[in-house]
Amino acid sequence: MNDRVSVLFVCLGNICRSPLAEAIFRAQVEEAGLASRFDIDSVGTSSYHEGDGPDERTVRSAARRGVTVDHRARQIRSDDLHRFDYVLGMDSENVRRTRRLADATNPDANVRLLRSFDQASPPDAEVPDPYFGGPRGFDDVHDVVERACRGLLVHIRATHDL
Ligand code: 4NP
């Protein structure tokens, strides 16, 4: 039996929000001493930035908080929906596109909005897209993602008895 829990973060380009969420969640999992129990990755619904590293603004903003973002962008594939226990979209468009891909191949895929795990925010809250905004947006995104990832980890630990 595979006792690892697999988590996939999804955004549009896979260079800003989802690689950040991947890095923040990984840091939280490591802090909890649970690194060996998780597989964590991120993807984009688009192929716009396939093979690119993370956006420099994301890297800089995260580095100020001691988080290293190191990832190569790739587009989501239908087999991701078989492989990952949790598929977490940053916004409702990411979720819609991911569900559409899942409907064709794996309708049981567990596709949710990341912020639905933040008890302090409404269930339909999104992680805003910082790409076309200023650097302040990246710091705000960091705060939002950090809170949601904490809620996600609490949920997974309770659900999987970790
Ligand atoms: P992300 O941000 O989805 O958080 O990685 C974006 C990155 C690239 C683009 C849009 C959003 N783009 O239009 O290229």
mmCIF file of C-alpha atoms and ligand atoms in Angstrom:
data_model
loop_
_atom_site.group_PDB
_atom_site.id
_atom_site.type_symbol
_atom_site.label_atom_id
_atom_site.label_comp_id
_atom_site.label_asym_id
_atom_site.label_seq_id
_atom_site.Cartn_x
_atom_site.Cartn_y
_atom_site.Cartn_z
ATOM 1 C CA MET A 1 0.000 0.000 0.000
ATOM 2 C CA ASN A 2 1.231 3.496 -0.801
ATOM 3 C CA ASP A 3 1.118 5.374 2.484
ATOM 4 C CA ARG A 4 2.339 8.649 0.996
ATOM 5 C CA VAL A 5 -0.099 11.487 0.459
ATOM 6 C CA SER A 6 0.298 13.248 -2.889
ATOM 7 C CA VAL A 7 -0.566 16.903 -3.384
ATOM 8 C CA LEU A 8 -0.587 18.850 -6.660
ATOM 9 C CA PHE A 9 -0.935 22.638 -6.819
ATOM 10 C CA VAL A 10 -2.388 24.119 -10.021
ATOM 11 C CA CYS A 11 -2.354 27.644 -11.480
ATOM 12 C CA LEU A 12 -2.335 29.067 -15.008
ATOM 13 C CA GLY A 13 1.349 29.531 -15.855
ATOM 14 C CA ASN A 14 3.043 27.409 -13.145
ATOM 15 C CA ILE A 15 5.604 30.174 -12.582
ATOM 16 C CA CYS A 16 4.005 32.274 -9.796
ATOM 17 C CA ARG A 17 1.299 30.901 -7.508
ATOM 18 C CA SER A 18 1.485 27.112 -7.743
ATOM 19 C CA PRO A 19 5.303 26.754 -7.473
ATOM 20 C CA LEU A 20 5.096 29.107 -4.479
ATOM 21 C CA ALA A 21 2.361 26.969 -2.900
ATOM 22 C CA GLU A 22 4.462 23.868 -3.587
ATOM 23 C CA ALA A 23 7.478 25.440 -1.842
ATOM 24 C CA ILE A 24 5.508 26.794 1.124
ATOM 25 C CA PHE A 25 3.638 23.528 1.676
ATOM 26 C CA ARG A 26 6.885 21.537 1.409
ATOM 27 C CA ALA A 27 8.487 23.791 4.031
ATOM 28 C CA GLN A 28 5.514 23.290 6.364
ATOM 29 C CA VAL A 29 5.590 19.521 5.844
ATOM 30 C CA GLU A 30 9.327 19.449 6.552
ATOM 31 C CA GLU A 31 8.851 21.550 9.673
ATOM 32 C CA ALA A 32 6.292 18.990 10.848
ATOM 33 C CA GLY A 33 8.799 16.176 10.249
ATOM 34 C CA LEU A 34 6.537 14.590 7.629
ATOM 35 C CA ALA A 35 8.613 14.973 4.456
ATOM 36 C CA SER A 36 8.838 11.214 3.889
ATOM 37 C CA ARG A 37 5.042 10.929 3.906
ATOM 38 C CA PHE A 38 4.343 13.356 1.072
ATOM 39 C CA ASP A 39 4.761 13.775 -2.679
ATOM 40 C CA ILE A 40 4.317 17.431 -3.646
ATOM 41 C CA ASP A 41 4.370 19.002 -7.107
ATOM 42 C CA SER A 42 2.822 21.853 -9.125
ATOM 43 C CA VAL A 43 1.590 22.376 -12.697
ATOM 44 C CA GLY A 44 -0.085 24.942 -14.929
ATOM 45 C CA THR A 45 -3.271 24.519 -16.910
ATOM 46 C CA SER A 46 -1.500 26.292 -19.807
ATOM 47 C CA SER A 47 1.707 25.479 -21.662
ATOM 48 C CA TYR A 48 2.709 29.188 -21.813
ATOM 49 C CA HIS A 49 5.818 28.746 -19.665
ATOM 50 C CA GLU A 50 6.626 25.051 -20.183
ATOM 51 C CA GLY A 51 10.202 24.429 -19.029
ATOM 52 C CA ASP A 52 10.665 27.892 -17.496
ATOM 53 C CA GLY A 53 11.872 28.543 -13.970
ATOM 54 C CA PRO A 54 9.699 30.449 -11.496
ATOM 55 C CA ASP A 55 8.997 34.182 -11.961
ATOM 56 C CA GLU A 56 11.816 36.233 -10.379
ATOM 57 C CA ARG A 57 9.294 38.261 -8.377
ATOM 58 C CA THR A 58 8.008 35.056 -6.772
ATOM 59 C CA VAL A 59 11.547 33.877 -6.046
ATOM 60 C CA ARG A 60 12.531 37.197 -4.425
ATOM 61 C CA SER A 61 9.355 37.597 -2.369
ATOM 62 C CA ALA A 62 9.589 34.006 -1.085
ATOM 63 C CA ALA A 63 13.329 34.323 -0.343
ATOM 64 C CA ARG A 64 12.571 37.255 1.985
ATOM 65 C CA ARG A 65 10.496 34.794 4.034
ATOM 66 C CA GLY A 66 13.165 32.103 3.913
ATOM 67 C CA VAL A 67 11.332 29.962 1.333
ATOM 68 C CA THR A 68 13.204 28.648 -1.724
ATOM 69 C CA VAL A 69 11.137 28.277 -4.891
ATOM 70 C CA ASP A 70 12.843 25.884 -7.297
ATOM 71 C CA HIS A 71 10.700 24.360 -10.029
ATOM 72 C CA ARG A 72 10.413 23.884 -13.807
ATOM 73 C CA ALA A 73 7.023 24.748 -15.228
ATOM 74 C CA ARG A 74 4.988 22.035 -16.912
ATOM 75 C CA GLN A 75 1.433 21.700 -18.123
ATOM 76 C CA ILE A 76 -1.027 19.420 -16.312
ATOM 77 C CA ARG A 77 -1.574 15.972 -17.890
ATOM 78 C CA SER A 78 -4.496 13.638 -17.447
ATOM 79 C CA ASP A 79 -2.327 11.084 -15.595
ATOM 80 C CA ASP A 80 -1.727 13.708 -12.872
ATOM 81 C CA LEU A 81 -5.369 13.269 -11.961
ATOM 82 C CA HIS A 82 -4.766 9.575 -11.288
ATOM 83 C CA ARG A 83 -1.528 10.105 -9.400
ATOM 84 C CA PHE A 84 -2.437 12.866 -6.948
ATOM 85 C CA ASP A 85 -4.739 12.510 -3.930
ATOM 86 C CA TYR A 86 -5.301 16.286 -3.713
ATOM 87 C CA VAL A 87 -5.404 18.602 -6.740
ATOM 88 C CA LEU A 88 -5.604 22.214 -5.596
ATOM 89 C CA GLY A 89 -6.441 25.091 -7.907
ATOM 90 C CA MET A 90 -5.440 28.644 -7.059
ATOM 91 C CA ASP A 91 -8.546 30.162 -8.681
ATOM 92 C CA SER A 92 -11.893 29.002 -9.986
ATOM 93 C CA GLU A 93 -10.714 29.060 -13.605
ATOM 94 C CA ASN A 94 -7.865 26.677 -12.712
ATOM 95 C CA VAL A 95 -10.382 24.409 -10.969
ATOM 96 C CA ARG A 96 -12.813 24.565 -13.897
ATOM 97 C CA ARG A 97 -10.164 23.645 -16.452
ATOM 98 C CA THR A 98 -8.738 20.899 -14.252
ATOM 99 C CA ARG A 99 -12.166 19.403 -13.619
ATOM 100 C CA ARG A 100 -12.843 19.419 -17.344
ATOM 101 C CA LEU A 101 -9.668 17.405 -17.900
ATOM 102 C CA ALA A 102 -10.627 15.118 -15.003
ATOM 103 C CA ASP A 103 -14.144 14.528 -16.331
ATOM 104 C CA ALA A 104 -12.709 12.855 -19.411
ATOM 105 C CA THR A 105 -10.290 10.562 -17.607
ATOM 106 C CA ASN A 106 -10.820 10.420 -13.854
ATOM 107 C CA PRO A 107 -14.108 11.896 -12.644
ATOM 108 C CA ASP A 108 -13.259 10.886 -9.060
ATOM 109 C CA ALA A 109 -10.238 13.218 -8.924
ATOM 110 C CA ASN A 110 -10.229 15.347 -5.791
ATOM 111 C CA VAL A 111 -10.053 18.856 -7.313
ATOM 112 C CA ARG A 112 -10.576 21.747 -4.885
ATOM 113 C CA LEU A 113 -9.807 25.422 -4.433
ATOM 114 C CA LEU A 114 -6.714 25.738 -2.222
ATOM 115 C CA ARG A 115 -8.298 28.480 -0.110
ATOM 116 C CA SER A 116 -11.252 26.245 0.752
ATOM 117 C CA PHE A 117 -8.854 24.843 3.378
ATOM 118 C CA ASP A 118 -8.471 28.263 5.021
ATOM 119 C CA GLN A 119 -11.231 28.303 7.645
ATOM 120 C CA ALA A 120 -11.032 32.102 7.898
ATOM 121 C CA SER A 121 -11.924 32.729 4.244
ATOM 122 C CA PRO A 122 -15.176 32.073 2.345
ATOM 123 C CA PRO A 123 -15.344 28.678 0.594
ATOM 124 C CA ASP A 124 -15.085 30.234 -2.881
ATOM 125 C CA ALA A 125 -12.051 32.453 -2.056
ATOM 126 C CA GLU A 126 -9.251 32.454 -4.647
ATOM 127 C CA VAL A 127 -5.508 33.106 -4.660
ATOM 128 C CA PRO A 128 -5.302 36.266 -6.802
ATOM 129 C CA ASP A 129 -3.131 36.207 -9.910
ATOM 130 C CA PRO A 130 -0.142 38.542 -9.227
ATOM 131 C CA TYR A 131 1.416 38.237 -12.697
ATOM 132 C CA PHE A 132 0.264 41.559 -14.145
ATOM 133 C CA GLY A 133 0.458 43.513 -10.868
ATOM 134 C CA GLY A 134 3.253 45.028 -8.782
ATOM 135 C CA PRO A 135 5.608 43.350 -6.279
ATOM 136 C CA ARG A 136 3.240 43.994 -3.366
ATOM 137 C CA GLY A 137 0.880 41.451 -4.942
ATOM 138 C CA PHE A 138 3.494 38.739 -4.516
ATOM 139 C CA ASP A 139 3.847 39.402 -0.792
ATOM 140 C CA ASP A 140 0.062 39.318 -0.391
ATOM 141 C CA VAL A 141 -0.129 36.057 -2.322
ATOM 142 C CA HIS A 142 2.509 34.606 -0.005
ATOM 143 C CA ASP A 143 0.380 35.394 3.082
ATOM 144 C CA VAL A 144 -2.769 33.968 1.519
ATOM 145 C CA VAL A 145 -1.056 30.777 0.336
ATOM 146 C CA GLU A 146 0.710 30.243 3.667
ATOM 147 C CA ARG A 147 -2.588 30.354 5.587
ATOM 148 C CA ALA A 148 -4.356 28.050 3.146
ATOM 149 C CA CYS A 149 -1.461 25.557 3.184
ATOM 150 C CA ARG A 150 -1.546 25.451 6.985
ATOM 151 C CA GLY A 151 -5.252 24.583 6.813
ATOM 152 C CA LEU A 152 -4.559 21.978 4.150
ATOM 153 C CA LEU A 153 -1.895 20.307 6.300
ATOM 154 C CA VAL A 154 -4.217 20.242 9.338
ATOM 155 C CA HIS A 155 -6.929 18.642 7.159
ATOM 156 C CA ILE A 156 -4.584 16.017 5.675
ATOM 157 C CA ARG A 157 -3.061 15.107 9.039
ATOM 158 C CA ALA A 158 -6.543 14.583 10.507
ATOM 159 C CA THR A 159 -7.822 12.663 7.463
ATOM 160 C CA HIS A 160 -4.783 10.411 7.022
ATOM 161 C CA ASP A 161 -3.889 10.035 10.691
ATOM 162 C CA LEU A 162 -0.434 11.622 10.278
HETATM 163 P P1 4NP B 1 0.565 31.909 -12.380
HETATM 164 O O1 4NP B 1 0.698 33.393 -12.992
HETATM 165 O O2 4NP B 1 -0.658 31.272 -13.036
HETATM 166 O O3 4NP B 1 0.363 32.141 -10.929
HETATM 167 O O4 4NP B 1 1.853 31.176 -12.704
HETATM 168 C C1 4NP B 1 0.691 33.644 -14.355
HETATM 169 C C2 4NP B 1 1.821 33.399 -15.097
HETATM 170 C C3 4NP B 1 1.819 33.683 -16.457
HETATM 171 C C4 4NP B 1 0.694 34.230 -17.052
HETATM 172 C C5 4NP B 1 -0.444 34.471 -16.293
HETATM 173 C C6 4NP B 1 -0.441 34.184 -14.951
HETATM 174 N N1 4NP B 1 0.713 34.544 -18.435
HETATM 175 O O5 4NP B 1 -0.289 35.069 -18.926
HETATM 176 O O6 4NP B 1 1.728 34.284 -19.107
#
